[in-house]
Amino acid sequence: CTIDRSSGNEFMIEFQPDNTIEIWHVLRTNAASKMSDLFDAYPQLEQLQRNTDISIAIRIEPIPLEKGLLYAYLPTEQRTQLPLHINADFFPESDRKSIIFSGKHERAWNEALVEEAAKKIAESPTSLLQIMGQMPFWKLLENAYLLHKSPEKPSASFDFIWRHLKQSCCATKIIPNQKGQLQKPNDLWFISTAKISKQQQDTLHKIGVNLVSEELDSFSIVYRELGCKELTFAMLLNYLSNFFVEYDINKAIPEHEINS
């Protein structure tokens, strides 16, 4: 295979003889500032002079990863449970099949690296959405949430991935409404009881009720966690009341809007 790294954080791998191509995006960060407290608690860590660089690899083409691996420079067999690889100077187990998440100083070092990787993944949801595309991005959020809820996660440090993603996504316009416009989660509503027509969606939009795009129906558990609100009948009446208070009473209301 040949690797083209000329595009900065994005690189291309070409495999022969079948001439297949993969495109990857790499996020990079450094955990040095995180380690000073660890050095105070575990002086032996500073003496080991381990590398604090972290890289996170996301496959863009031809298809995203399903579940990536943790790398200690070489791949282990331990899944990240996310569609990305995380590489750092982890302490691996003696058989190199997994990362050490027990004990003291080795566990503390590895967990600190995972948390710093989590911060980098969650640093800019808008950029991550552009890099990955909508459905892979939402699959990442879903996997991070399920990992957070799972009792079988490798370490409690993996909770940080969802926690940091949730914090940054709640403050960012990353969810498309029924018109395809990106909005913050708290500005969007969803209806869980029934499907509604396009005309009904348009009418709700006119009175200020923006619904989550139907394209994200399979990720409802995630956008609920991010703060999207369920539209109840009482809330709908409130929006309608406010709308008609502001509506020009002398202006005829088109019949099709009344019917909707």
PDB file of C-alpha atoms in Angstrom:
ATOM      1  CA  CYS A   1       0.000   0.000   0.000  1.00  0.00           C
ATOM      2  CA  THR A   2       1.020   3.626  -0.437  1.00  0.00           C
ATOM      3  CA  ILE A   3       0.033   6.518   1.832  1.00  0.00           C
ATOM      4  CA  ASP A   4      -0.442  10.108   0.666  1.00  0.00           C
ATOM      5  CA  ARG A   5      -0.158  12.504   3.629  1.00  0.00           C
ATOM      6  CA  SER A   6       0.036  15.708   1.573  1.00  0.00           C
ATOM      7  CA  SER A   7      -3.398  16.971   2.706  1.00  0.00           C
ATOM      8  CA  GLY A   8      -2.542  17.667   6.350  1.00  0.00           C
ATOM      9  CA  ASN A   9      -5.049  15.979   8.646  1.00  0.00           C
ATOM     10  CA  GLU A  10      -6.548  13.978   5.796  1.00  0.00           C
ATOM     11  CA  PHE A  11      -4.651  11.180   4.102  1.00  0.00           C
ATOM     12  CA  MET A  12      -5.265   8.596   1.417  1.00  0.00           C
ATOM     13  CA  ILE A  13      -4.218   4.943   1.420  1.00  0.00           C
ATOM     14  CA  GLU A  14      -4.089   3.052  -1.865  1.00  0.00           C
ATOM     15  CA  PHE A  15      -3.998  -0.742  -1.733  1.00  0.00           C
ATOM     16  CA  GLN A  16      -2.631  -2.946  -4.493  1.00  0.00           C
ATOM     17  CA  PRO A  17      -3.181  -5.080  -6.469  1.00  0.00           C
ATOM     18  CA  ASP A  18      -6.948  -4.438  -6.295  1.00  0.00           C
ATOM     19  CA  ASN A  19      -6.446  -0.650  -6.506  1.00  0.00           C
ATOM     20  CA  THR A  20      -8.777   0.184  -3.599  1.00  0.00           C
ATOM     21  CA  ILE A  21      -8.568   3.551  -1.865  1.00  0.00           C
ATOM     22  CA  GLU A  22      -9.371   4.630   1.681  1.00  0.00           C
ATOM     23  CA  ILE A  23      -9.542   8.228   2.911  1.00  0.00           C
ATOM     24  CA  TRP A  24      -8.972   8.955   6.592  1.00  0.00           C
ATOM     25  CA  HIS A  25      -9.162  12.075   8.747  1.00  0.00           C
ATOM     26  CA  VAL A  26      -6.920  12.295  11.820  1.00  0.00           C
ATOM     27  CA  LEU A  27      -7.558  14.463  14.885  1.00  0.00           C
ATOM     28  CA  ARG A  28      -4.489  15.169  17.011  1.00  0.00           C
ATOM     29  CA  THR A  29      -4.071  16.410  20.555  1.00  0.00           C
ATOM     30  CA  ASN A  30      -1.615  16.259  23.435  1.00  0.00           C
ATOM     31  CA  ALA A  31      -2.262  15.315  27.055  1.00  0.00           C
ATOM     32  CA  ALA A  32       0.856  16.893  28.600  1.00  0.00           C
ATOM     33  CA  SER A  33      -1.082  19.489  30.616  1.00  0.00           C
ATOM     34  CA  LYS A  34      -3.302  16.742  32.025  1.00  0.00           C
ATOM     35  CA  MET A  35      -0.371  14.739  33.355  1.00  0.00           C
ATOM     36  CA  SER A  36       1.148  17.147  35.904  1.00  0.00           C
ATOM     37  CA  ASP A  37      -1.279  16.056  38.644  1.00  0.00           C
ATOM     38  CA  LEU A  38      -0.581  12.415  37.794  1.00  0.00           C
ATOM     39  CA  PHE A  39       3.151  12.978  38.149  1.00  0.00           C
ATOM     40  CA  ASP A  40       2.567  14.305  41.658  1.00  0.00           C
ATOM     41  CA  ALA A  41       0.507  11.240  42.556  1.00  0.00           C
ATOM     42  CA  TYR A  42       2.707   8.724  40.717  1.00  0.00           C
ATOM     43  CA  PRO A  43       6.318  10.005  40.403  1.00  0.00           C
ATOM     44  CA  GLN A  44       7.333   6.847  38.503  1.00  0.00           C
ATOM     45  CA  LEU A  45       5.227   8.013  35.540  1.00  0.00           C
ATOM     46  CA  GLU A  46       7.363  11.111  35.014  1.00  0.00           C
ATOM     47  CA  GLN A  47      10.503   9.005  35.142  1.00  0.00           C
ATOM     48  CA  LEU A  48       9.179   6.768  32.356  1.00  0.00           C
ATOM     49  CA  GLN A  49       8.962   9.813  30.011  1.00  0.00           C
ATOM     50  CA  ARG A  50       6.098   8.395  27.997  1.00  0.00           C
ATOM     51  CA  ASN A  51       4.709  10.206  24.967  1.00  0.00           C
ATOM     52  CA  THR A  52       1.586  12.313  25.535  1.00  0.00           C
ATOM     53  CA  ASP A  53       0.548  12.651  21.868  1.00  0.00           C
ATOM     54  CA  ILE A  54      -2.880  11.274  20.931  1.00  0.00           C
ATOM     55  CA  SER A  55      -4.311  10.658  17.472  1.00  0.00           C
ATOM     56  CA  ILE A  56      -7.864   9.732  16.522  1.00  0.00           C
ATOM     57  CA  ALA A  57      -8.432   8.228  13.066  1.00  0.00           C
ATOM     58  CA  ILE A  58     -11.808   8.449  11.307  1.00  0.00           C
ATOM     59  CA  ARG A  59     -12.355   6.639   8.001  1.00  0.00           C
ATOM     60  CA  ILE A  60     -14.264   8.841   5.571  1.00  0.00           C
ATOM     61  CA  GLU A  61     -14.281   6.592   2.487  1.00  0.00           C
ATOM     62  CA  PRO A  62     -15.345   4.124   1.288  1.00  0.00           C
ATOM     63  CA  ILE A  63     -17.435   3.498   4.423  1.00  0.00           C
ATOM     64  CA  PRO A  64     -17.011   4.517   8.064  1.00  0.00           C
ATOM     65  CA  LEU A  65     -15.634   2.071  10.590  1.00  0.00           C
ATOM     66  CA  GLU A  66     -18.218   0.178  12.582  1.00  0.00           C
ATOM     67  CA  LYS A  67     -16.155  -0.124  15.771  1.00  0.00           C
ATOM     68  CA  GLY A  68     -12.540   0.994  15.877  1.00  0.00           C
ATOM     69  CA  LEU A  69      -9.663  -0.185  18.041  1.00  0.00           C
ATOM     70  CA  LEU A  70      -7.433   1.159  20.748  1.00  0.00           C
ATOM     71  CA  TYR A  71      -3.843   1.382  19.488  1.00  0.00           C
ATOM     72  CA  ALA A  72      -0.706   1.386  21.601  1.00  0.00           C
ATOM     73  CA  TYR A  73       1.161   2.274  18.376  1.00  0.00           C
ATOM     74  CA  LEU A  74       0.248  -1.239  17.221  1.00  0.00           C
ATOM     75  CA  PRO A  75      -3.412  -2.284  17.294  1.00  0.00           C
ATOM     76  CA  THR A  76      -4.790  -4.122  20.284  1.00  0.00           C
ATOM     77  CA  GLU A  77      -7.905  -6.270  20.074  1.00  0.00           C
ATOM     78  CA  GLN A  78      -9.833  -3.874  22.314  1.00  0.00           C
ATOM     79  CA  ARG A  79     -12.704  -2.072  20.617  1.00  0.00           C
ATOM     80  CA  THR A  80     -13.394   1.607  21.185  1.00  0.00           C
ATOM     81  CA  GLN A  81     -17.098   0.809  20.462  1.00  0.00           C
ATOM     82  CA  LEU A  82     -17.005   3.964  18.297  1.00  0.00           C
ATOM     83  CA  PRO A  83     -16.469   4.395  14.534  1.00  0.00           C
ATOM     84  CA  LEU A  84     -12.869   5.536  15.068  1.00  0.00           C
ATOM     85  CA  HIS A  85      -9.433   4.367  16.199  1.00  0.00           C
ATOM     86  CA  ILE A  86      -7.631   5.954  19.173  1.00  0.00           C
ATOM     87  CA  ASN A  87      -3.829   5.744  19.236  1.00  0.00           C
ATOM     88  CA  ALA A  88      -1.616   6.821  22.149  1.00  0.00           C
ATOM     89  CA  ASP A  89       1.264   5.646  24.304  1.00  0.00           C
ATOM     90  CA  PHE A  90      -1.057   3.461  26.368  1.00  0.00           C
ATOM     91  CA  PHE A  91       0.198   0.852  28.782  1.00  0.00           C
ATOM     92  CA  PRO A  92      -0.911  -2.421  27.159  1.00  0.00           C
ATOM     93  CA  GLU A  93      -1.444  -5.725  28.863  1.00  0.00           C
ATOM     94  CA  SER A  94       1.481  -8.158  28.523  1.00  0.00           C
ATOM     95  CA  ASP A  95      -0.202  -9.988  25.613  1.00  0.00           C
ATOM     96  CA  ARG A  96      -0.937  -6.613  23.916  1.00  0.00           C
ATOM     97  CA  LYS A  97      -4.523  -7.675  23.283  1.00  0.00           C
ATOM     98  CA  SER A  98      -5.960  -4.918  25.466  1.00  0.00           C
ATOM     99  CA  ILE A  99      -5.112  -1.785  27.442  1.00  0.00           C
ATOM    100  CA  ILE A 100      -4.540  -1.801  31.210  1.00  0.00           C
ATOM    101  CA  PHE A 101      -7.546  -0.407  33.068  1.00  0.00           C
ATOM    102  CA  SER A 102      -6.790  -1.897  36.476  1.00  0.00           C
ATOM    103  CA  GLY A 103      -4.136  -1.234  39.090  1.00  0.00           C
ATOM    104  CA  LYS A 104      -2.821   2.238  39.866  1.00  0.00           C
ATOM    105  CA  HIS A 105      -0.348   4.327  37.867  1.00  0.00           C
ATOM    106  CA  GLU A 106      -0.790   2.462  34.569  1.00  0.00           C
ATOM    107  CA  ARG A 107      -4.564   2.659  34.794  1.00  0.00           C
ATOM    108  CA  ALA A 108      -4.447   6.357  35.755  1.00  0.00           C
ATOM    109  CA  TRP A 109      -2.208   7.146  32.770  1.00  0.00           C
ATOM    110  CA  ASN A 110      -4.405   5.260  30.316  1.00  0.00           C
ATOM    111  CA  GLU A 111      -7.618   6.806  31.646  1.00  0.00           C
ATOM    112  CA  ALA A 112      -6.121  10.298  31.373  1.00  0.00           C
ATOM    113  CA  LEU A 113      -5.299   9.631  27.707  1.00  0.00           C
ATOM    114  CA  VAL A 114      -8.861   8.438  27.044  1.00  0.00           C
ATOM    115  CA  GLU A 115     -10.299  11.576  28.638  1.00  0.00           C
ATOM    116  CA  GLU A 116      -8.072  13.851  26.555  1.00  0.00           C
ATOM    117  CA  ALA A 117      -9.093  11.923  23.428  1.00  0.00           C
ATOM    118  CA  ALA A 118     -12.734  12.462  24.443  1.00  0.00           C
ATOM    119  CA  LYS A 119     -12.168  16.214  24.706  1.00  0.00           C
ATOM    120  CA  LYS A 120     -10.671  16.297  21.229  1.00  0.00           C
ATOM    121  CA  ILE A 121     -13.491  14.254  19.695  1.00  0.00           C
ATOM    122  CA  ALA A 122     -16.042  16.642  21.232  1.00  0.00           C
ATOM    123  CA  GLU A 123     -14.085  19.846  20.619  1.00  0.00           C
ATOM    124  CA  SER A 124     -15.993  20.984  17.515  1.00  0.00           C
ATOM    125  CA  PRO A 125     -19.213  19.108  16.686  1.00  0.00           C
ATOM    126  CA  THR A 126     -19.738  21.339  13.636  1.00  0.00           C
ATOM    127  CA  SER A 127     -16.371  20.358  12.153  1.00  0.00           C
ATOM    128  CA  LEU A 128     -16.935  16.707  13.033  1.00  0.00           C
ATOM    129  CA  LEU A 129     -20.323  16.791  11.297  1.00  0.00           C
ATOM    130  CA  GLN A 130     -18.739  18.253   8.167  1.00  0.00           C
ATOM    131  CA  ILE A 131     -15.913  15.704   8.197  1.00  0.00           C
ATOM    132  CA  MET A 132     -18.041  12.626   8.791  1.00  0.00           C
ATOM    133  CA  GLY A 133     -21.361  13.468   7.159  1.00  0.00           C
ATOM    134  CA  GLN A 134     -24.719  13.456   8.906  1.00  0.00           C
ATOM    135  CA  MET A 135     -25.487   9.751   9.379  1.00  0.00           C
ATOM    136  CA  PRO A 136     -21.952   8.674  10.434  1.00  0.00           C
ATOM    137  CA  PHE A 137     -21.850  11.631  12.850  1.00  0.00           C
ATOM    138  CA  TRP A 138     -25.124  10.587  14.450  1.00  0.00           C
ATOM    139  CA  LYS A 139     -23.957   6.987  14.595  1.00  0.00           C
ATOM    140  CA  LEU A 140     -20.928   8.227  16.548  1.00  0.00           C
ATOM    141  CA  LEU A 141     -23.212  10.052  18.990  1.00  0.00           C
ATOM    142  CA  GLU A 142     -25.428   6.990  19.360  1.00  0.00           C
ATOM    143  CA  ASN A 143     -22.470   4.676  19.990  1.00  0.00           C
ATOM    144  CA  ALA A 144     -20.977   7.114  22.509  1.00  0.00           C
ATOM    145  CA  TYR A 145     -24.283   7.232  24.391  1.00  0.00           C
ATOM    146  CA  LEU A 146     -24.680   3.434  24.366  1.00  0.00           C
ATOM    147  CA  LEU A 147     -21.082   3.065  25.554  1.00  0.00           C
ATOM    148  CA  HIS A 148     -21.829   5.494  28.384  1.00  0.00           C
ATOM    149  CA  LYS A 149     -24.829   3.386  29.429  1.00  0.00           C
ATOM    150  CA  SER A 150     -23.091   0.037  29.026  1.00  0.00           C
ATOM    151  CA  PRO A 151     -21.971  -1.837  32.166  1.00  0.00           C
ATOM    152  CA  GLU A 152     -19.351  -3.592  30.014  1.00  0.00           C
ATOM    153  CA  LYS A 153     -17.280  -0.573  29.001  1.00  0.00           C
ATOM    154  CA  PRO A 154     -13.524  -1.098  29.496  1.00  0.00           C
ATOM    155  CA  SER A 155     -13.262   1.744  32.006  1.00  0.00           C
ATOM    156  CA  ALA A 156     -15.350   4.521  33.543  1.00  0.00           C
ATOM    157  CA  SER A 157     -13.099   6.951  31.638  1.00  0.00           C
ATOM    158  CA  PHE A 158     -15.059   6.089  28.470  1.00  0.00           C
ATOM    159  CA  ASP A 159     -18.009   7.953  30.001  1.00  0.00           C
ATOM    160  CA  PHE A 160     -16.124  11.150  29.211  1.00  0.00           C
ATOM    161  CA  ILE A 161     -16.656  10.618  25.479  1.00  0.00           C
ATOM    162  CA  TRP A 162     -20.428  10.952  25.768  1.00  0.00           C
ATOM    163  CA  ARG A 163     -20.264  13.605  28.503  1.00  0.00           C
ATOM    164  CA  HIS A 164     -18.012  15.906  26.469  1.00  0.00           C
ATOM    165  CA  LEU A 165     -19.968  15.273  23.265  1.00  0.00           C
ATOM    166  CA  LYS A 166     -23.248  16.026  25.026  1.00  0.00           C
ATOM    167  CA  GLN A 167     -21.920  19.255  26.503  1.00  0.00           C
ATOM    168  CA  SER A 168     -20.593  20.568  23.195  1.00  0.00           C
ATOM    169  CA  CYS A 169     -23.521  19.346  21.056  1.00  0.00           C
ATOM    170  CA  CYS A 170     -26.123  20.947  23.336  1.00  0.00           C
ATOM    171  CA  ALA A 171     -24.562  24.338  22.612  1.00  0.00           C
ATOM    172  CA  THR A 172     -24.142  23.829  18.856  1.00  0.00           C
ATOM    173  CA  LYS A 173     -26.403  23.912  15.810  1.00  0.00           C
ATOM    174  CA  ILE A 174     -26.019  20.286  14.740  1.00  0.00           C
ATOM    175  CA  ILE A 175     -29.592  18.980  14.367  1.00  0.00           C
ATOM    176  CA  PRO A 176     -31.522  19.561  11.111  1.00  0.00           C
ATOM    177  CA  ASN A 177     -35.131  20.668  11.425  1.00  0.00           C
ATOM    178  CA  GLN A 178     -37.899  19.674   9.007  1.00  0.00           C
ATOM    179  CA  LYS A 179     -36.621  22.327   6.571  1.00  0.00           C
ATOM    180  CA  GLY A 180     -33.047  21.035   6.682  1.00  0.00           C
ATOM    181  CA  GLN A 181     -31.776  23.995   8.723  1.00  0.00           C
ATOM    182  CA  LEU A 182     -29.352  23.189  11.552  1.00  0.00           C
ATOM    183  CA  GLN A 183     -30.489  24.220  15.019  1.00  0.00           C
ATOM    184  CA  LYS A 184     -29.517  23.709  18.636  1.00  0.00           C
ATOM    185  CA  PRO A 185     -31.212  20.740  20.330  1.00  0.00           C
ATOM    186  CA  ASN A 186     -33.129  22.892  22.801  1.00  0.00           C
ATOM    187  CA  ASP A 187     -34.760  24.805  19.908  1.00  0.00           C
ATOM    188  CA  LEU A 188     -36.315  21.693  18.384  1.00  0.00           C
ATOM    189  CA  TRP A 189     -39.352  19.547  19.072  1.00  0.00           C
ATOM    190  CA  PHE A 190     -40.291  15.994  18.208  1.00  0.00           C
ATOM    191  CA  ILE A 191     -43.609  14.130  18.016  1.00  0.00           C
ATOM    192  CA  SER A 192     -43.497  10.563  19.284  1.00  0.00           C
ATOM    193  CA  THR A 193     -47.162   9.573  19.053  1.00  0.00           C
ATOM    194  CA  ALA A 194     -47.841   9.718  15.310  1.00  0.00           C
ATOM    195  CA  LYS A 195     -46.494  10.633  11.893  1.00  0.00           C
ATOM    196  CA  ILE A 196     -47.666  13.932  10.482  1.00  0.00           C
ATOM    197  CA  SER A 197     -47.928  15.112   6.899  1.00  0.00           C
ATOM    198  CA  LYS A 198     -45.609  17.530   5.105  1.00  0.00           C
ATOM    199  CA  GLN A 199     -48.400  20.129   5.121  1.00  0.00           C
ATOM    200  CA  GLN A 200     -48.799  19.780   8.873  1.00  0.00           C
ATOM    201  CA  GLN A 201     -45.030  20.135   9.337  1.00  0.00           C
ATOM    202  CA  ASP A 202     -45.073  23.326   7.240  1.00  0.00           C
ATOM    203  CA  THR A 203     -47.927  24.728   9.311  1.00  0.00           C
ATOM    204  CA  LEU A 204     -46.101  24.005  12.558  1.00  0.00           C
ATOM    205  CA  HIS A 205     -43.026  25.727  11.129  1.00  0.00           C
ATOM    206  CA  LYS A 206     -45.135  28.845  10.418  1.00  0.00           C
ATOM    207  CA  ILE A 207     -46.253  29.121  14.025  1.00  0.00           C
ATOM    208  CA  GLY A 208     -42.698  28.704  15.297  1.00  0.00           C
ATOM    209  CA  VAL A 209     -42.599  24.973  16.043  1.00  0.00           C
ATOM    210  CA  ASN A 210     -39.511  23.456  14.441  1.00  0.00           C
ATOM    211  CA  LEU A 211     -39.453  19.663  14.396  1.00  0.00           C
ATOM    212  CA  VAL A 212     -36.416  17.410  14.236  1.00  0.00           C
ATOM    213  CA  SER A 213     -35.911  16.139  10.699  1.00  0.00           C
ATOM    214  CA  GLU A 214     -37.516  12.751  10.075  1.00  0.00           C
ATOM    215  CA  GLU A 215     -34.133  11.590   8.743  1.00  0.00           C
ATOM    216  CA  LEU A 216     -32.998  11.284  12.371  1.00  0.00           C
ATOM    217  CA  ASP A 217     -35.962   9.221  13.607  1.00  0.00           C
ATOM    218  CA  SER A 218     -33.714   6.230  14.313  1.00  0.00           C
ATOM    219  CA  PHE A 219     -31.580   8.404  16.634  1.00  0.00           C
ATOM    220  CA  SER A 220     -34.441   9.665  18.809  1.00  0.00           C
ATOM    221  CA  ILE A 221     -32.834   8.320  21.989  1.00  0.00           C
ATOM    222  CA  VAL A 222     -29.831  10.570  21.297  1.00  0.00           C
ATOM    223  CA  TYR A 223     -31.553  13.819  20.397  1.00  0.00           C
ATOM    224  CA  ARG A 224     -33.838  13.434  23.414  1.00  0.00           C
ATOM    225  CA  GLU A 225     -30.735  13.173  25.608  1.00  0.00           C
ATOM    226  CA  LEU A 226     -29.338  16.303  23.946  1.00  0.00           C
ATOM    227  CA  GLY A 227     -32.403  18.343  24.911  1.00  0.00           C
ATOM    228  CA  CYS A 228     -34.954  18.164  22.085  1.00  0.00           C
ATOM    229  CA  LYS A 229     -38.440  18.465  23.579  1.00  0.00           C
ATOM    230  CA  GLU A 230     -41.524  16.372  22.956  1.00  0.00           C
ATOM    231  CA  LEU A 231     -44.392  18.425  21.519  1.00  0.00           C
ATOM    232  CA  THR A 232     -47.439  17.947  23.732  1.00  0.00           C
ATOM    233  CA  PHE A 233     -50.957  19.125  22.996  1.00  0.00           C
ATOM    234  CA  ALA A 234     -50.693  21.756  25.741  1.00  0.00           C
ATOM    235  CA  MET A 235     -47.511  23.187  24.225  1.00  0.00           C
ATOM    236  CA  LEU A 236     -49.098  23.211  20.767  1.00  0.00           C
ATOM    237  CA  LEU A 237     -52.046  25.210  22.120  1.00  0.00           C
ATOM    238  CA  ASN A 238     -49.638  27.677  23.676  1.00  0.00           C
ATOM    239  CA  TYR A 239     -47.843  28.213  20.343  1.00  0.00           C
ATOM    240  CA  LEU A 240     -51.176  28.602  18.536  1.00  0.00           C
ATOM    241  CA  SER A 241     -52.374  31.172  21.092  1.00  0.00           C
ATOM    242  CA  ASN A 242     -49.210  33.240  20.700  1.00  0.00           C
ATOM    243  CA  PHE A 243     -49.433  32.989  16.924  1.00  0.00           C
ATOM    244  CA  PHE A 244     -53.035  34.243  16.700  1.00  0.00           C
ATOM    245  CA  VAL A 245     -52.381  37.060  19.180  1.00  0.00           C
ATOM    246  CA  GLU A 246     -49.770  38.382  16.750  1.00  0.00           C
ATOM    247  CA  TYR A 247     -51.805  37.548  13.637  1.00  0.00           C
ATOM    248  CA  ASP A 248     -53.582  40.431  11.866  1.00  0.00           C
ATOM    249  CA  ILE A 249     -57.241  39.773  12.689  1.00  0.00           C
ATOM    250  CA  ASN A 250     -58.336  41.639   9.551  1.00  0.00           C
ATOM    251  CA  LYS A 251     -56.174  39.458   7.316  1.00  0.00           C
ATOM    252  CA  ALA A 252     -57.974  36.492   5.853  1.00  0.00           C
ATOM    253  CA  ILE A 253     -56.495  33.169   6.841  1.00  0.00           C
ATOM    254  CA  PRO A 254     -56.083  30.901   3.820  1.00  0.00           C
ATOM    255  CA  GLU A 255     -58.468  27.958   3.974  1.00  0.00           C
ATOM    256  CA  HIS A 256     -55.682  25.387   3.549  1.00  0.00           C
ATOM    257  CA  GLU A 257     -53.951  26.742   6.683  1.00  0.00           C
ATOM    258  CA  ILE A 258     -57.174  26.493   8.666  1.00  0.00           C
ATOM    259  CA  ASN A 259     -57.649  22.906   7.499  1.00  0.00           C
ATOM    260  CA  SER A 260     -54.101  21.969   8.467  1.00  0.00           C
TER     261      SER A 260
END
